[in-house]
Amino acid sequence: MIRSVFYYVGVEKMDEKRLQKIFRKSTKNSECIGTQEGYTVEYKQNFGWGSMPEYVRAMAAMANNRGGHIIFGIKDKPHEMIGLKEKSLIKFEERDLSVWSSYVREHFEPAIEFERDIYEFEGNKYGIIEVQEATTKPVICKKYVEEKLKIGAIYYRYKAENTEIQYAELRSILDEETKKINSLWMDKIRQISMAGVSNTMILNTSSGKLYGERNSFYIGSELLDQIRFVDRGKFVETDGEPVLSIVGEVKKTEETPISVTIGEKEVALSNNRIIESFLFQEKISNSAEYMKYIMNSQAKNLPIFYYLKNLPGDYIEHIVGYSSSKEHVETRIKQSLYGEKLKDTGTIAYKKKLKMQEAVLNQDNTVLSVSEDDLKYLFCAIRTVDPKTILQNRDFYILLLRNIYEDKYQNMKQSTSAEFKKAICYIDEILNKQNYLEKI
């Protein structure tokens, strides 16, 4: 497997098991691929940038259905496995990630999650575009390309075809989106019910105005900048509707114009605040409030053991929160979810991770200046460092992540910030988990 991996909008790693199932020889003709084109697979013989409108149309069609793979290097009828020739292979690889991403964003909305890769099978190299099913549907075309794309068109992947969507499929998508929105409203109502209506305020993050039962306030720009948008019912680093709910009473303090009181602690609890308290190793007097927030935020990748170590061993059994969040915390207590082993795949991604691993093992601070695209390799490399090394050099790893947070976090892409938070969770697990387990 030769990997040349590029991520866009938080996509997970490419499904290699699925590729192995696709790349099998036909029992009728060993020169041909055994998997036929269908709802999730499309074949192309060559790759050329001039055909990008055709490719992004297929990507949008797959995103509006179940996702899928566009594979370059397969002949059209019969589907002979010839691989990409040198010129096509170079064209497929040479374009920078930002060019691909910009082209997709320019022609379609909402964002399409995809990964570009090179797959090697029996000496031939194939270009792969793996498309994820869209989390928000429908994906709609917003730019005209003659005979290829129409403004306002919704493309849908039918069996081996990328055509404009039919009524039945569009109706199904709209009904499903309505269900999701209703579910999000129910989640918000449940949060408000848990806190009490009189203790709940609504913050407009565009104006900074905080609406309450008795009064309205304006939040200062410093605090407002720290608050992330709410998207799909979760606190994530992406664009979202400019309204979110903050639970608690609002009053002035000496440190900031306005803070949110949760329990007895005057602090604006948010995903960022949870991360900051860990990275700056703050002395936490009310760890229970932090864990309550984590259990009700639906965010998966947040440090937990830094707060759990100060709580009773049976604390999790009695806390009320989202069932999925509670199950995830319980799973993290039972097993390690974030450690990785660096496998020699001979790919570009492996080489970059290895370089980053060597740098952090040597405590080389030049990693602070790596590019945005290489940051995710740095975060993956941190998760390959053995626990003993981290325990012996805890200050270096905490300071490294803290400096990255201060300098780069606000501008990270969602996929990069996701890897960053996984690295934080791994360090938290190594440094603090044992202290909590000793109480159980």
Tab-separated table of C-alpha atoms in Angstrom:
chain	number	residue	atom	x	y	z
A	1	MET	CA	0.000	0.000	0.000
A	2	ILE	CA	1.507	3.331	-1.058
A	3	ARG	CA	-0.090	6.140	0.901
A	4	SER	CA	-0.186	9.773	-0.148
A	5	VAL	CA	-2.898	10.864	2.199
A	6	PHE	CA	-4.737	14.164	2.235
A	7	TYR	CA	-7.673	14.929	4.503
A	8	TYR	CA	-10.493	17.412	3.972
A	9	VAL	CA	-13.098	18.372	6.528
A	10	GLY	CA	-12.319	15.798	9.193
A	11	VAL	CA	-12.483	12.594	7.254
A	12	GLU	CA	-11.353	9.362	8.887
A	13	LYS	CA	-8.530	7.200	7.534
A	14	MET	CA	-9.236	5.415	4.255
A	15	ASP	CA	-10.991	2.084	4.605
A	16	GLU	CA	-8.222	-0.323	3.537
A	17	LYS	CA	-10.352	-3.404	4.217
A	18	ARG	CA	-12.949	-2.084	1.803
A	19	LEU	CA	-10.249	-1.493	-0.835
A	20	GLN	CA	-8.985	-5.028	-0.388
A	21	LYS	CA	-12.498	-6.309	-1.074
A	22	ILE	CA	-12.786	-4.145	-4.200
A	23	PHE	CA	-9.365	-5.126	-5.566
A	24	ARG	CA	-9.898	-8.770	-6.307
A	25	LYS	CA	-9.480	-10.531	-9.627
A	26	SER	CA	-12.453	-11.613	-11.681
A	27	THR	CA	-13.005	-15.362	-11.714
A	28	LYS	CA	-13.849	-15.119	-15.430
A	29	ASN	CA	-10.854	-12.998	-16.503
A	30	SER	CA	-7.843	-12.598	-14.224
A	31	GLU	CA	-6.887	-9.368	-16.021
A	32	CYS	CA	-10.119	-7.729	-14.881
A	33	ILE	CA	-11.252	-6.499	-11.483
A	34	GLY	CA	-13.848	-8.688	-9.841
A	35	THR	CA	-15.959	-5.871	-8.350
A	36	GLN	CA	-18.486	-4.270	-10.673
A	37	GLU	CA	-19.334	-0.584	-10.747
A	38	GLY	CA	-22.342	0.197	-8.601
A	39	TYR	CA	-23.746	2.521	-5.972
A	40	THR	CA	-20.391	2.912	-4.183
A	41	VAL	CA	-17.765	2.196	-6.876
A	42	GLU	CA	-16.873	4.038	-10.073
A	43	TYR	CA	-13.930	3.324	-12.395
A	44	LYS	CA	-11.863	5.700	-14.557
A	45	GLN	CA	-9.033	4.702	-16.885
A	46	ASN	CA	-7.024	7.946	-16.643
A	47	PHE	CA	-6.858	11.067	-14.534
A	48	GLY	CA	-6.800	14.587	-15.946
A	49	TRP	CA	-7.439	17.907	-14.227
A	50	GLY	CA	-9.625	18.974	-17.158
A	51	SER	CA	-12.156	16.332	-16.124
A	52	MET	CA	-12.500	17.596	-12.543
A	53	PRO	CA	-16.125	18.717	-13.067
A	54	GLU	CA	-16.976	15.098	-13.863
A	55	TYR	CA	-15.082	13.843	-10.811
A	56	VAL	CA	-16.648	16.303	-8.340
A	57	ARG	CA	-20.082	15.504	-9.756
A	58	ALA	CA	-19.463	11.842	-8.903
A	59	MET	CA	-18.173	12.832	-5.452
A	60	ALA	CA	-21.292	14.884	-4.730
A	61	ALA	CA	-23.526	12.065	-5.996
A	62	MET	CA	-21.839	9.552	-3.697
A	63	ALA	CA	-21.921	11.954	-0.737
A	64	ASN	CA	-25.676	12.334	-1.183
A	65	ASN	CA	-26.077	8.552	-1.109
A	66	ARG	CA	-23.831	6.226	0.944
A	67	GLY	CA	-20.378	7.502	-0.005
A	68	GLY	CA	-18.006	5.413	-2.104
A	69	HIS	CA	-14.781	5.152	-4.121
A	70	ILE	CA	-13.696	6.601	-7.453
A	71	ILE	CA	-10.820	4.467	-8.723
A	72	PHE	CA	-8.443	5.617	-11.469
A	73	GLY	CA	-6.506	3.053	-13.489
A	74	ILE	CA	-9.318	0.664	-14.478
A	75	LYS	CA	-10.275	0.293	-18.147
A	76	ASP	CA	-13.851	0.897	-19.236
A	77	LYS	CA	-15.485	-2.364	-20.322
A	78	PRO	CA	-13.890	-4.722	-19.835
A	79	HIS	CA	-12.645	-3.422	-16.492
A	80	GLU	CA	-9.000	-4.409	-16.921
A	81	MET	CA	-6.667	-3.521	-14.064
A	82	ILE	CA	-3.976	-1.532	-15.888
A	83	GLY	CA	-3.079	1.057	-13.244
A	84	LEU	CA	-2.382	4.729	-13.822
A	85	LYS	CA	0.313	5.474	-16.380
A	86	GLU	CA	3.179	7.738	-15.374
A	87	LYS	CA	1.707	11.010	-16.667
A	88	SER	CA	-1.721	10.376	-15.123
A	89	LEU	CA	-0.142	9.271	-11.854
A	90	ILE	CA	1.937	12.450	-11.657
A	91	LYS	CA	-1.123	14.586	-12.401
A	92	PHE	CA	-3.107	12.787	-9.707
A	93	GLU	CA	-0.403	13.330	-7.080
A	94	GLU	CA	1.054	16.728	-7.964
A	95	ARG	CA	-1.906	18.958	-7.141
A	96	ASP	CA	-1.725	20.294	-3.602
A	97	LEU	CA	-4.459	19.430	-1.130
A	98	SER	CA	-5.555	23.059	-0.980
A	99	VAL	CA	-6.202	23.044	-4.751
A	100	TRP	CA	-8.430	19.966	-4.527
A	101	SER	CA	-10.268	21.311	-1.495
A	102	SER	CA	-10.799	24.745	-3.040
A	103	TYR	CA	-12.178	23.242	-6.233
A	104	VAL	CA	-14.687	21.105	-4.329
A	105	ARG	CA	-15.768	24.020	-2.111
A	106	GLU	CA	-16.070	26.278	-5.156
A	107	HIS	CA	-18.593	23.972	-6.835
A	108	PHE	CA	-20.532	22.289	-4.016
A	109	GLU	CA	-22.021	22.969	-0.595
A	110	PRO	CA	-22.209	21.746	2.160
A	111	ALA	CA	-18.668	20.429	2.384
A	112	ILE	CA	-17.818	17.027	0.919
A	113	GLU	CA	-15.571	14.850	3.055
A	114	PHE	CA	-13.053	12.924	1.003
A	115	GLU	CA	-9.582	11.429	0.998
A	116	ARG	CA	-7.125	11.085	-1.867
A	117	ASP	CA	-4.761	8.142	-1.932
A	118	ILE	CA	-2.526	5.889	-4.050
A	119	TYR	CA	-3.187	2.158	-3.818
A	120	GLU	CA	-0.769	-0.470	-5.141
A	121	PHE	CA	-2.063	-3.828	-6.357
A	122	GLU	CA	0.183	-6.439	-8.000
A	123	GLY	CA	2.729	-3.912	-9.232
A	124	ASN	CA	0.277	-1.305	-10.563
A	125	LYS	CA	-0.642	1.960	-8.882
A	126	TYR	CA	-4.215	3.224	-8.744
A	127	GLY	CA	-5.571	6.622	-7.794
A	128	ILE	CA	-8.296	6.489	-5.152
A	129	ILE	CA	-10.790	9.093	-4.047
A	130	GLU	CA	-12.780	7.882	-1.070
A	131	VAL	CA	-15.938	9.907	-0.458
A	132	GLN	CA	-17.751	9.904	2.875
A	133	GLU	CA	-21.522	9.992	3.108
A	134	ALA	CA	-22.501	13.608	3.788
A	135	THR	CA	-23.439	14.395	7.382
A	136	THR	CA	-25.668	17.225	6.172
A	137	LYS	CA	-27.693	16.563	3.027
A	138	PRO	CA	-28.335	17.403	0.290
A	139	VAL	CA	-25.003	18.519	-1.177
A	140	ILE	CA	-25.939	21.079	-3.834
A	141	CYS	CA	-24.071	22.387	-6.880
A	142	LYS	CA	-23.421	26.139	-6.733
A	143	LYS	CA	-21.353	26.787	-9.880
A	144	TYR	CA	-22.162	26.140	-13.538
A	145	VAL	CA	-19.826	24.169	-15.787
A	146	GLU	CA	-21.063	23.721	-19.357
A	147	GLU	CA	-22.587	20.272	-19.950
A	148	LYS	CA	-21.166	19.036	-16.640
A	149	LEU	CA	-22.644	20.903	-13.664
A	150	LYS	CA	-25.804	22.937	-13.129
A	151	ILE	CA	-26.364	25.525	-10.417
A	152	GLY	CA	-28.863	24.207	-7.874
A	153	ALA	CA	-28.597	20.614	-9.082
A	154	ILE	CA	-28.544	17.777	-6.550
A	155	TYR	CA	-26.644	14.796	-7.902
A	156	TYR	CA	-27.275	11.307	-6.588
A	157	ARG	CA	-25.465	8.028	-7.099
A	158	TYR	CA	-27.760	5.464	-8.640
A	159	LYS	CA	-26.380	2.135	-9.847
A	160	ALA	CA	-23.246	3.132	-11.802
A	161	GLU	CA	-24.736	6.557	-12.635
A	162	ASN	CA	-24.345	10.094	-11.268
A	163	THR	CA	-27.584	11.818	-12.227
A	164	GLU	CA	-29.882	14.456	-10.813
A	165	ILE	CA	-31.841	13.147	-7.875
A	166	GLN	CA	-35.355	11.712	-8.302
A	167	TYR	CA	-38.318	12.652	-6.126
A	168	ALA	CA	-38.319	9.529	-3.938
A	169	GLU	CA	-34.658	9.863	-2.912
A	170	LEU	CA	-34.929	13.623	-2.347
A	171	ARG	CA	-38.037	13.153	-0.205
A	172	SER	CA	-36.190	10.535	1.850
A	173	ILE	CA	-33.205	12.862	2.376
A	174	LEU	CA	-35.415	15.781	3.447
A	175	ASP	CA	-37.381	13.588	5.851
A	176	GLU	CA	-34.158	12.277	7.408
A	177	GLU	CA	-32.753	15.804	7.813
A	178	THR	CA	-35.996	16.875	9.510
A	179	LYS	CA	-35.658	13.981	11.960
A	180	LYS	CA	-32.074	15.013	12.744
A	181	ILE	CA	-33.077	18.627	13.388
A	182	ASN	CA	-35.928	17.532	15.642
A	183	SER	CA	-33.517	15.304	17.540
A	184	LEU	CA	-31.126	18.228	18.051
A	185	TRP	CA	-33.957	20.362	19.400
A	186	MET	CA	-34.898	17.596	21.821
A	187	ASP	CA	-31.277	17.387	23.007
A	188	LYS	CA	-31.216	21.151	23.626
A	189	ILE	CA	-34.536	21.072	25.424
A	190	ARG	CA	-33.261	18.216	27.610
A	191	GLN	CA	-30.133	20.233	28.492
A	192	ILE	CA	-32.242	23.241	29.403
A	193	SER	CA	-34.584	21.050	31.426
A	194	MET	CA	-31.659	19.576	33.374
A	195	ALA	CA	-30.328	23.035	34.238
A	196	GLY	CA	-33.671	24.720	34.772
A	197	VAL	CA	-35.209	27.310	32.476
A	198	SER	CA	-34.422	30.201	34.836
A	199	ASN	CA	-30.723	29.259	34.811
A	200	THR	CA	-30.446	29.074	31.034
A	201	MET	CA	-29.380	31.909	28.757
A	202	ILE	CA	-28.998	32.107	24.980
A	203	LEU	CA	-25.851	33.631	23.502
A	204	ASN	CA	-25.813	35.146	20.031
A	205	THR	CA	-22.177	34.635	19.048
A	206	SER	CA	-22.396	37.155	16.215
A	207	SER	CA	-23.321	40.130	18.400
A	208	GLY	CA	-22.107	38.847	21.749
A	209	LYS	CA	-25.531	39.477	23.274
A	210	LEU	CA	-26.576	37.101	26.043
A	211	TYR	CA	-30.343	36.847	26.552
A	212	GLY	CA	-31.677	35.913	29.985
A	213	GLU	CA	-34.991	35.722	31.795
A	214	ARG	CA	-34.506	39.031	33.585
A	215	ASN	CA	-31.658	40.836	31.824
A	216	SER	CA	-29.539	40.928	28.691
A	217	PHE	CA	-25.760	41.347	28.621
A	218	TYR	CA	-22.989	41.744	26.105
A	219	ILE	CA	-19.958	39.472	26.350
A	220	GLY	CA	-16.533	41.017	25.735
A	221	SER	CA	-14.621	40.113	22.596
A	222	GLU	CA	-11.885	38.166	24.448
A	223	LEU	CA	-14.359	35.718	25.952
A	224	LEU	CA	-16.473	35.642	22.808
A	225	ASP	CA	-13.459	34.633	20.715
A	226	GLN	CA	-13.019	31.538	22.862
A	227	ILE	CA	-16.533	30.286	22.195
A	228	ARG	CA	-16.986	27.883	19.326
A	229	PHE	CA	-19.989	27.477	17.092
A	230	VAL	CA	-22.488	24.722	17.686
A	231	ASP	CA	-22.813	22.416	14.695
A	232	ARG	CA	-25.033	19.368	14.494
A	233	GLY	CA	-25.643	19.466	18.245
A	234	LYS	CA	-21.968	19.221	19.210
A	235	PHE	CA	-19.254	21.690	20.154
A	236	VAL	CA	-16.863	21.472	17.192
A	237	GLU	CA	-14.397	23.716	15.415
A	238	THR	CA	-16.388	24.392	12.261
A	239	ASP	CA	-18.908	26.812	10.875
A	240	GLY	CA	-22.326	26.601	12.480
A	241	GLU	CA	-25.392	28.599	13.278
A	242	PRO	CA	-24.417	31.733	15.273
A	243	VAL	CA	-26.493	30.758	18.309
A	244	LEU	CA	-25.633	28.425	21.188
A	245	SER	CA	-26.838	27.814	24.717
A	246	ILE	CA	-24.753	28.596	27.795
A	247	VAL	CA	-26.033	27.253	31.071
A	248	GLY	CA	-25.632	29.206	34.311
A	249	GLU	CA	-25.988	32.632	35.879
A	250	VAL	CA	-24.052	35.581	34.470
A	251	LYS	CA	-22.335	38.156	36.664
A	252	LYS	CA	-19.343	40.462	36.628
A	253	THR	CA	-15.963	39.393	37.958
A	254	GLU	CA	-12.650	41.173	38.395
A	255	GLU	CA	-10.847	39.071	35.790
A	256	THR	CA	-13.302	39.308	32.914
A	257	PRO	CA	-16.330	41.494	32.167
A	258	ILE	CA	-18.647	38.478	32.214
A	259	SER	CA	-18.233	34.881	33.267
A	260	VAL	CA	-20.589	31.930	33.368
A	261	THR	CA	-21.156	30.361	36.772
A	262	ILE	CA	-21.440	26.590	36.763
A	263	GLY	CA	-21.865	25.247	40.259
A	264	GLU	CA	-19.607	27.339	42.486
A	265	LYS	CA	-16.879	27.952	39.903
A	266	GLU	CA	-16.916	31.205	37.951
A	267	VAL	CA	-15.662	30.066	34.578
A	268	ALA	CA	-16.977	29.765	31.049
A	269	LEU	CA	-16.922	26.002	30.672
A	270	SER	CA	-16.494	24.917	27.067
A	271	ASN	CA	-14.517	22.336	25.141
A	272	ASN	CA	-11.673	24.825	24.926
A	273	ARG	CA	-11.763	25.470	28.661
A	274	ILE	CA	-11.525	21.730	29.366
A	275	ILE	CA	-8.455	21.534	27.115
A	276	GLU	CA	-6.858	24.693	28.557
A	277	SER	CA	-7.208	23.565	32.175
A	278	PHE	CA	-5.341	20.391	31.288
A	279	LEU	CA	-2.626	21.997	29.142
A	280	PHE	CA	-1.931	24.708	31.719
A	281	GLN	CA	-2.152	22.143	34.537
A	282	GLU	CA	-4.541	24.327	36.506
A	283	LYS	CA	-5.421	23.364	40.030
A	284	ILE	CA	-9.057	22.248	39.790
A	285	SER	CA	-11.169	22.557	42.926
A	286	ASN	CA	-14.412	21.356	41.338
A	287	SER	CA	-13.507	18.487	39.041
A	288	ALA	CA	-17.075	17.204	39.276
A	289	GLU	CA	-18.368	20.241	37.376
A	290	TYR	CA	-15.825	19.674	34.632
A	291	MET	CA	-16.865	16.034	34.315
A	292	LYS	CA	-20.539	17.004	34.269
A	293	TYR	CA	-19.792	19.259	31.336
A	294	ILE	CA	-17.836	16.556	29.522
A	295	MET	CA	-20.609	14.003	30.061
A	296	ASN	CA	-23.208	16.383	28.628
A	297	SER	CA	-21.226	17.956	25.783
A	298	GLN	CA	-21.260	14.898	23.492
A	299	ALA	CA	-17.610	15.689	22.665
A	300	LYS	CA	-15.579	12.475	22.531
A	301	ASN	CA	-11.952	13.636	22.469
A	302	LEU	CA	-11.439	15.632	25.646
A	303	PRO	CA	-9.020	14.928	28.529
A	304	ILE	CA	-10.890	13.168	31.337
A	305	PHE	CA	-8.386	11.553	33.694
A	306	TYR	CA	-6.938	14.917	34.780
A	307	TYR	CA	-10.362	15.564	36.344
A	308	LEU	CA	-11.331	12.006	37.310
A	309	LYS	CA	-8.188	11.516	39.408
A	310	ASN	CA	-9.618	13.984	41.950
A	311	LEU	CA	-12.971	12.196	42.149
A	312	PRO	CA	-14.180	9.015	43.891
A	313	GLY	CA	-13.668	5.765	42.019
A	314	ASP	CA	-17.429	5.191	41.650
A	315	TYR	CA	-18.164	8.723	40.433
A	316	ILE	CA	-19.009	7.703	36.857
A	317	GLU	CA	-21.669	5.257	38.059
A	318	HIS	CA	-23.750	8.046	39.581
A	319	ILE	CA	-23.345	10.906	37.098
A	320	VAL	CA	-26.172	11.730	34.683
A	321	GLY	CA	-25.268	12.523	31.072
A	322	TYR	CA	-25.700	11.495	27.453
A	323	SER	CA	-25.652	7.713	27.282
A	324	SER	CA	-23.176	7.781	24.376
A	325	SER	CA	-20.822	10.094	26.276
A	326	LYS	CA	-21.007	7.976	29.426
A	327	GLU	CA	-20.349	4.786	27.470
A	328	HIS	CA	-17.350	6.404	25.775
A	329	VAL	CA	-15.872	7.500	29.121
A	330	GLU	CA	-16.426	4.035	30.567
A	331	THR	CA	-14.698	2.510	27.526
A	332	ARG	CA	-11.722	4.851	27.963
A	333	ILE	CA	-11.424	3.768	31.583
A	334	LYS	CA	-11.352	0.080	30.597
A	335	GLN	CA	-8.995	0.323	27.612
A	336	SER	CA	-6.602	2.598	25.762
A	337	LEU	CA	-8.163	4.221	22.696
A	338	TYR	CA	-5.485	6.653	21.606
A	339	GLY	CA	-2.104	4.914	21.583
A	340	GLU	CA	-0.762	3.899	18.170
A	341	LYS	CA	2.075	1.801	16.790
A	342	LEU	CA	4.090	3.232	13.925
A	343	LYS	CA	4.014	0.616	11.161
A	344	ASP	CA	6.540	0.734	8.335
A	345	THR	CA	4.306	0.977	5.265
A	346	GLY	CA	6.921	2.687	3.108
A	347	THR	CA	4.450	5.476	2.381
A	348	ILE	CA	4.854	9.237	2.458
A	349	ALA	CA	2.595	9.380	5.501
A	350	TYR	CA	4.768	6.826	7.341
A	351	LYS	CA	7.963	8.734	6.542
A	352	LYS	CA	6.491	11.982	7.810
A	353	LYS	CA	5.263	10.359	11.006
A	354	LEU	CA	8.681	8.759	11.532
A	355	LYS	CA	10.401	12.112	11.083
A	356	MET	CA	8.048	13.715	13.577
A	357	GLN	CA	8.507	10.838	16.019
A	358	GLU	CA	12.284	11.269	15.922
A	359	ALA	CA	11.869	15.002	16.512
A	360	VAL	CA	9.667	14.650	19.593
A	361	LEU	CA	11.836	11.874	21.011
A	362	ASN	CA	14.807	14.240	20.678
A	363	GLN	CA	12.696	17.037	22.194
A	364	ASP	CA	13.296	19.140	19.092
A	365	ASN	CA	11.267	22.345	19.384
A	366	THR	CA	11.497	23.000	15.639
A	367	VAL	CA	8.326	20.907	15.335
A	368	LEU	CA	6.493	24.033	16.487
A	369	SER	CA	7.090	25.553	13.063
A	370	VAL	CA	5.778	22.680	10.921
A	371	SER	CA	3.164	23.424	8.266
A	372	GLU	CA	-0.563	23.009	8.798
A	373	ASP	CA	-0.615	19.908	6.589
A	374	ASP	CA	2.194	18.282	8.618
A	375	LEU	CA	0.700	19.031	12.032
A	376	LYS	CA	-1.522	15.975	11.888
A	377	TYR	CA	1.544	13.777	11.362
A	378	LEU	CA	3.103	15.372	14.446
A	379	PHE	CA	0.006	14.598	16.518
A	380	CYS	CA	-0.083	11.013	15.252
A	381	ALA	CA	3.628	10.673	16.086
A	382	ILE	CA	3.049	11.821	19.668
A	383	ARG	CA	0.571	8.980	20.083
A	384	THR	CA	3.274	6.467	19.115
A	385	VAL	CA	5.670	7.517	21.895
A	386	ASP	CA	5.894	4.855	24.594
A	387	PRO	CA	4.345	5.696	28.003
A	388	LYS	CA	7.642	5.454	29.887
A	389	THR	CA	9.205	8.171	27.717
A	390	ILE	CA	6.208	10.433	28.205
A	391	LEU	CA	6.252	9.952	31.975
A	392	GLN	CA	9.964	10.772	32.093
A	393	ASN	CA	9.522	13.881	29.944
A	394	ARG	CA	6.035	14.999	30.865
A	395	ASP	CA	6.911	18.703	30.973
A	396	PHE	CA	8.170	18.653	27.380
A	397	TYR	CA	5.007	17.049	25.991
A	398	ILE	CA	2.651	19.251	28.002
A	399	LEU	CA	4.549	22.403	26.983
A	400	LEU	CA	4.713	21.308	23.346
A	401	LEU	CA	0.952	20.834	23.127
A	402	ARG	CA	0.340	24.033	25.092
A	403	ASN	CA	2.466	26.094	22.701
A	404	ILE	CA	0.717	24.589	19.689
A	405	TYR	CA	-2.645	25.346	21.268
A	406	GLU	CA	-1.746	28.983	21.852
A	407	ASP	CA	-0.172	29.571	18.455
A	408	LYS	CA	-2.100	27.384	16.027
A	409	TYR	CA	-5.290	25.915	17.455
A	410	GLN	CA	-7.660	28.740	16.547
A	411	ASN	CA	-6.812	28.406	12.847
A	412	MET	CA	-6.602	24.622	12.596
A	413	LYS	CA	-8.760	22.746	10.135
A	414	GLN	CA	-11.286	20.470	11.773
A	415	SER	CA	-9.428	17.314	10.729
A	416	THR	CA	-6.181	18.651	12.225
A	417	SER	CA	-7.825	19.788	15.463
A	418	ALA	CA	-9.371	16.325	15.813
A	419	GLU	CA	-5.890	14.743	15.704
A	420	PHE	CA	-4.636	17.405	18.141
A	421	LYS	CA	-7.307	16.479	20.679
A	422	LYS	CA	-6.520	12.786	20.299
A	423	ALA	CA	-2.878	13.559	21.140
A	424	ILE	CA	-4.023	15.469	24.225
A	425	CYS	CA	-6.191	12.522	25.282
A	426	TYR	CA	-3.237	10.157	24.895
A	427	ILE	CA	-0.955	12.319	27.068
A	428	ASP	CA	-3.750	12.708	29.631
A	429	GLU	CA	-4.229	8.949	29.701
A	430	ILE	CA	-0.536	8.243	30.284
A	431	LEU	CA	-0.075	10.902	32.964
A	432	ASN	CA	-3.297	10.557	34.949
A	433	LYS	CA	-5.218	7.356	34.264
A	434	GLN	CA	-3.347	5.171	36.732
A	435	ASN	CA	-4.100	7.608	39.557
A	436	TYR	CA	-7.804	7.158	38.898
A	437	LEU	CA	-7.660	3.384	38.414
A	438	GLU	CA	-6.070	2.984	41.850
A	439	LYS	CA	-9.317	4.315	43.354
A	440	ILE	CA	-11.575	1.823	41.621
